[in-house]
Amino acid sequence: AQKVTQAQTEISVVEKEDVTLDCVYETRDTTYYLFWYKQPPSGELVFLIRRNSFDEQNEISGRYSWNFQKSTSSFNFTITASQVVDSAVYFCALSEAYTGNQFYFGTGTSLTVIP
Amino acid sequence: SQTIHQWPATLVQPVGSPLSLECTVEGTSNPNLYWYRQAAGRGLQLLFYSVGIGQISSEVPQNLSASRPQDRQFILSSKKLLLSDSGFYLCAWSAHRTGQGRGYTFGSGTRLTVV
């Protein structure tokens, strides 16, 4: 079974619109870690955020914010006032404390911000 | 600070030719090392991971092999490339528990085209 699901394969928004990228995960571990990575056209994956399972506090970093809800096993990512430079593929990932040597990646969401 | 180097950035190889992609990490010791492939589309497929020198785990049967001759060196190889080996190859490292620190740090990738 897919451990990380990113149901949105492609999203297009007009510049300055807000956009939310969804991520739903599945795990039996009580301790786990969730991540978001950005892959710009250059290809390199860039770390954006890590969240521990025991810390449900939402986080904001500039125009980026993350909403972690254990009750719905979701870790959604919102970009406020999107910009063309936000155009990229975004990956959500899960790491379980018990099998911590491996990441489980979602299939990615391709975001296009139209100027 | 830790850095990861991956080369070459692009490679065009004929079918049946050998392959050697190299990845090295600096600024840390005893890292976990990973090779991922991203084929057409966006999914990230884990090919190999290593928790120590000479220790290689393969996730999928394939035409490729990996070796870890030194603590911070990870090599992806093939004796005879197939057309289906084309893709974007990413090396990554992590501390021994991916929940610690920033999870994975990725190299800049190698875009391989087999012709």
CSV table of C-alpha atoms in Angstrom, one decimal:
chain,number,residue,atom,x,y,z
A,1,ALA,CA,0.0,0.0,0.0
A,2,GLN,CA,1.1,3.5,-0.8
A,3,LYS,CA,2.4,5.1,2.4
A,4,VAL,CA,2.4,8.6,1.1
A,5,THR,CA,-0.3,9.8,-1.3
A,6,GLN,CA,-0.3,13.1,-3.2
A,7,ALA,CA,-3.5,12.9,-5.0
A,8,GLN,CA,-2.9,16.1,-7.0
A,9,THR,CA,-0.6,15.3,-9.9
A,10,GLU,CA,-0.6,18.8,-11.5
A,11,ILE,CA,-1.8,22.2,-10.3
A,12,SER,CA,-1.8,25.5,-12.2
A,13,VAL,CA,-2.5,28.8,-10.5
A,14,VAL,CA,-2.2,32.4,-11.5
A,15,GLU,CA,0.5,34.4,-9.8
A,16,LYS,CA,-0.4,35.8,-6.3
A,17,GLU,CA,-3.1,33.1,-5.8
A,18,ASP,CA,-2.8,30.9,-2.8
A,19,VAL,CA,-2.4,27.1,-3.4
A,20,THR,CA,-2.5,24.1,-1.1
A,21,LEU,CA,-0.7,20.9,-1.9
A,22,ASP,CA,-2.2,17.8,-0.2
A,23,CYS,CA,-0.3,15.0,1.4
A,24,VAL,CA,-1.9,12.0,3.2
A,25,TYR,CA,0.3,9.4,4.8
A,26,GLU,CA,-0.1,5.9,6.3
A,27,THR,CA,1.9,4.4,9.2
A,28,ARG,CA,1.5,2.2,12.2
A,29,ASP,CA,4.5,3.8,14.0
A,30,THR,CA,3.7,6.2,16.8
A,31,THR,CA,6.9,8.0,16.1
A,32,TYR,CA,7.5,9.2,12.6
A,33,TYR,CA,8.7,12.2,10.6
A,34,LEU,CA,7.2,14.0,7.6
A,35,PHE,CA,9.0,16.1,5.1
A,36,TRP,CA,8.4,18.3,2.1
A,37,TYR,CA,10.9,18.7,-0.7
A,38,LYS,CA,10.9,21.0,-3.7
A,39,GLN,CA,12.3,19.9,-7.1
A,40,PRO,CA,12.8,22.9,-9.4
A,41,PRO,CA,13.4,22.4,-13.1
A,42,SER,CA,17.1,22.0,-12.4
A,43,GLY,CA,16.4,18.7,-10.8
A,44,GLU,CA,17.9,18.8,-7.4
A,45,LEU,CA,15.6,18.1,-4.5
A,46,VAL,CA,15.6,20.9,-1.9
A,47,PHE,CA,14.6,20.3,1.7
A,48,LEU,CA,11.7,22.5,2.9
A,49,ILE,CA,10.5,21.2,6.2
A,50,ARG,CA,10.6,18.3,8.7
A,51,ARG,CA,7.8,17.6,11.2
A,52,ASN,CA,7.9,15.1,14.1
A,53,SER,CA,4.8,13.1,14.8
A,54,PHE,CA,4.6,14.3,18.4
A,55,ASP,CA,4.6,18.0,17.3
A,56,GLU,CA,1.3,19.0,15.7
A,57,GLN,CA,2.0,22.7,15.8
A,58,ASN,CA,1.6,24.2,12.4
A,59,GLU,CA,4.5,26.1,11.0
A,60,ILE,CA,4.9,29.2,8.9
A,61,SER,CA,8.0,30.2,7.0
A,62,GLY,CA,7.4,33.3,5.0
A,63,ARG,CA,4.9,32.5,2.3
A,64,TYR,CA,5.0,28.8,3.1
A,65,SER,CA,2.9,27.2,5.8
A,66,TRP,CA,2.3,23.6,6.8
A,67,ASN,CA,-0.8,22.1,8.4
A,68,PHE,CA,-0.1,18.8,10.2
A,69,GLN,CA,-3.2,16.9,11.4
A,70,LYS,CA,-2.7,13.5,12.9
A,71,SER,CA,-6.5,12.9,13.1
A,72,THR,CA,-6.7,12.8,9.3
A,73,SER,CA,-3.1,11.7,8.7
A,74,SER,CA,-2.4,14.7,6.6
A,75,PHE,CA,0.5,17.1,6.2
A,76,ASN,CA,-0.6,19.8,3.7
A,77,PHE,CA,1.5,22.5,2.3
A,78,THR,CA,0.2,26.0,1.5
A,79,ILE,CA,1.9,28.7,-0.6
A,80,THR,CA,0.5,32.1,-0.1
A,81,ALA,CA,0.7,34.7,-2.8
A,82,SER,CA,2.4,32.3,-5.2
A,83,GLN,CA,5.2,33.4,-7.5
A,84,VAL,CA,6.6,32.1,-10.7
A,85,VAL,CA,9.7,30.9,-8.9
A,86,ASP,CA,7.4,28.5,-6.9
A,87,SER,CA,6.9,26.5,-10.1
A,88,ALA,CA,8.4,23.1,-9.3
A,89,VAL,CA,7.5,19.5,-8.4
A,90,TYR,CA,6.8,19.1,-4.7
A,91,PHE,CA,7.3,15.8,-2.8
A,92,CYS,CA,5.9,14.8,0.5
A,93,ALA,CA,7.8,12.1,2.3
A,94,LEU,CA,7.5,9.9,5.4
A,95,SER,CA,10.2,8.3,7.6
A,96,GLU,CA,9.3,5.9,10.3
A,97,ALA,CA,11.3,5.7,13.5
A,98,TYR,CA,11.2,1.9,13.5
A,99,THR,CA,12.5,1.6,9.9
A,100,GLY,CA,14.3,4.9,9.8
A,101,ASN,CA,16.8,4.1,7.1
A,102,GLN,CA,14.3,4.7,4.3
A,103,PHE,CA,12.0,7.4,3.1
A,104,TYR,CA,8.7,6.8,1.5
A,105,PHE,CA,8.0,9.5,-1.1
A,106,GLY,CA,4.7,10.5,-2.6
A,107,THR,CA,4.5,10.7,-6.4
A,108,GLY,CA,4.8,14.5,-6.4
A,109,THR,CA,2.7,17.4,-7.3
A,110,SER,CA,3.7,19.5,-10.2
A,111,LEU,CA,2.9,23.2,-9.5
A,112,THR,CA,2.9,25.7,-12.3
A,113,VAL,CA,2.5,29.4,-11.4
A,114,ILE,CA,1.3,31.4,-14.4
A,115,PRO,CA,2.5,35.0,-14.5
B,1,SER,CA,29.2,21.7,6.9
B,2,GLN,CA,28.1,18.6,5.0
B,3,THR,CA,28.2,18.5,1.2
B,4,ILE,CA,27.3,15.9,-1.3
B,5,HIS,CA,28.9,15.7,-4.8
B,6,GLN,CA,27.5,13.8,-7.7
B,7,TRP,CA,28.9,13.5,-11.2
B,8,PRO,CA,28.6,13.7,-14.1
B,9,ALA,CA,25.6,16.1,-14.4
B,10,THR,CA,24.6,14.7,-17.8
B,11,LEU,CA,25.6,11.6,-19.7
B,12,VAL,CA,24.6,10.1,-23.0
B,13,GLN,CA,25.6,6.5,-23.5
B,14,PRO,CA,24.9,3.9,-26.2
B,15,VAL,CA,23.0,0.8,-25.4
B,16,GLY,CA,25.3,-2.0,-24.2
B,17,SER,CA,28.0,0.4,-22.8
B,18,PRO,CA,29.1,0.4,-19.1
B,19,LEU,CA,28.0,3.0,-16.6
B,20,SER,CA,29.7,4.4,-13.5
B,21,LEU,CA,28.1,7.2,-11.5
B,22,GLU,CA,29.9,8.5,-8.5
B,23,CYS,CA,28.7,10.2,-5.3
B,24,THR,CA,30.8,11.4,-2.4
B,25,VAL,CA,29.8,13.1,0.8
B,26,GLU,CA,32.0,15.5,2.8
B,27,GLY,CA,31.8,16.7,6.4
B,28,THR,CA,30.2,13.7,8.0
B,29,SER,CA,31.1,10.1,8.8
B,30,ASN,CA,29.3,6.9,8.5
B,31,PRO,CA,26.3,8.3,6.6
B,32,ASN,CA,23.5,6.3,5.1
B,33,LEU,CA,23.8,6.5,1.3
B,34,TYR,CA,21.1,6.1,-1.3
B,35,TRP,CA,20.6,5.9,-5.1
B,36,TYR,CA,17.3,7.0,-6.5
B,37,ARG,CA,16.0,7.0,-10.0
B,38,GLN,CA,13.4,9.3,-11.4
B,39,ALA,CA,12.1,8.0,-14.8
B,40,ALA,CA,9.8,9.9,-17.1
B,41,GLY,CA,7.1,11.4,-14.9
B,42,ARG,CA,8.1,12.3,-11.4
B,43,GLY,CA,8.2,9.3,-9.1
B,44,LEU,CA,11.3,8.6,-7.1
B,45,GLN,CA,12.3,5.0,-7.0
B,46,LEU,CA,14.8,3.8,-4.4
B,47,LEU,CA,17.4,1.6,-6.1
B,48,PHE,CA,20.0,1.0,-3.5
B,49,TYR,CA,20.9,2.0,0.0
B,50,SER,CA,23.9,1.5,2.2
B,51,VAL,CA,24.4,1.8,5.9
B,52,GLY,CA,28.1,1.1,5.8
B,53,ILE,CA,31.2,0.2,3.8
B,54,GLY,CA,30.5,-2.9,1.7
B,55,GLN,CA,26.8,-3.1,2.9
B,56,ILE,CA,24.4,-2.7,0.0
B,57,SER,CA,20.7,-3.3,0.0
B,58,SER,CA,18.9,-3.5,-3.3
B,59,GLU,CA,15.3,-2.5,-3.5
B,60,VAL,CA,14.4,-3.6,-7.0
B,61,PRO,CA,15.9,-6.2,-9.4
B,62,GLN,CA,17.5,-4.5,-12.3
B,63,ASN,CA,20.4,-4.0,-14.6
B,64,LEU,CA,22.3,-1.9,-12.1
B,65,SER,CA,24.6,-2.5,-9.2
B,66,ALA,CA,26.0,-0.4,-6.4
B,67,SER,CA,29.2,-0.4,-4.4
B,68,ARG,CA,30.5,1.5,-1.4
B,69,PRO,CA,34.3,1.1,-1.4
B,70,GLN,CA,34.8,3.9,1.1
B,71,ASP,CA,32.8,5.4,3.9
B,72,ARG,CA,31.7,8.4,2.0
B,73,GLN,CA,31.7,7.1,-1.5
B,74,PHE,CA,28.8,5.4,-3.3
B,75,ILE,CA,29.0,4.2,-6.9
B,76,LEU,CA,26.2,3.2,-9.2
B,77,SER,CA,27.3,0.9,-12.1
B,78,SER,CA,26.1,-1.2,-15.0
B,79,LYS,CA,28.0,-3.6,-17.2
B,80,LYS,CA,25.6,-3.1,-20.1
B,81,LEU,CA,23.1,-0.3,-20.3
B,82,LEU,CA,19.6,-0.7,-21.5
B,83,LEU,CA,17.3,1.9,-23.1
B,84,SER,CA,15.1,1.6,-20.0
B,85,ASP,CA,18.0,2.7,-17.8
B,86,SER,CA,17.5,6.3,-19.0
B,87,GLY,CA,16.4,8.6,-16.3
B,88,PHE,CA,17.5,11.1,-13.7
B,89,TYR,CA,19.6,9.5,-11.0
B,90,LEU,CA,19.9,11.1,-7.5
B,91,CYS,CA,22.3,10.3,-4.8
B,92,ALA,CA,21.4,11.2,-1.2
B,93,TRP,CA,22.8,10.8,2.3
B,94,SER,CA,21.3,10.9,5.7
B,95,ALA,CA,22.3,10.4,9.3
B,96,HIS,CA,21.6,6.9,10.6
B,97,ARG,CA,18.1,7.7,11.6
B,98,THR,CA,16.5,9.8,8.9
B,99,GLY,CA,14.3,11.6,11.4
B,100,GLN,CA,17.3,13.2,12.9
B,101,GLY,CA,18.6,16.4,11.3
B,102,ARG,CA,17.2,17.2,7.9
B,103,GLY,CA,16.4,13.8,6.7
B,104,TYR,CA,17.9,13.2,3.2
B,105,THR,CA,20.2,15.6,1.5
B,106,PHE,CA,20.3,15.1,-2.2
B,107,GLY,CA,23.0,15.6,-4.8
B,108,SER,CA,22.3,17.6,-7.9
B,109,GLY,CA,21.5,14.5,-10.0
B,110,THR,CA,22.8,12.9,-13.2
B,111,ARG,CA,20.6,12.9,-16.3
B,112,LEU,CA,21.4,9.7,-18.1
B,113,THR,CA,20.2,9.2,-21.7
B,114,VAL,CA,20.8,5.8,-23.2
B,115,VAL,CA,20.7,5.9,-27.0
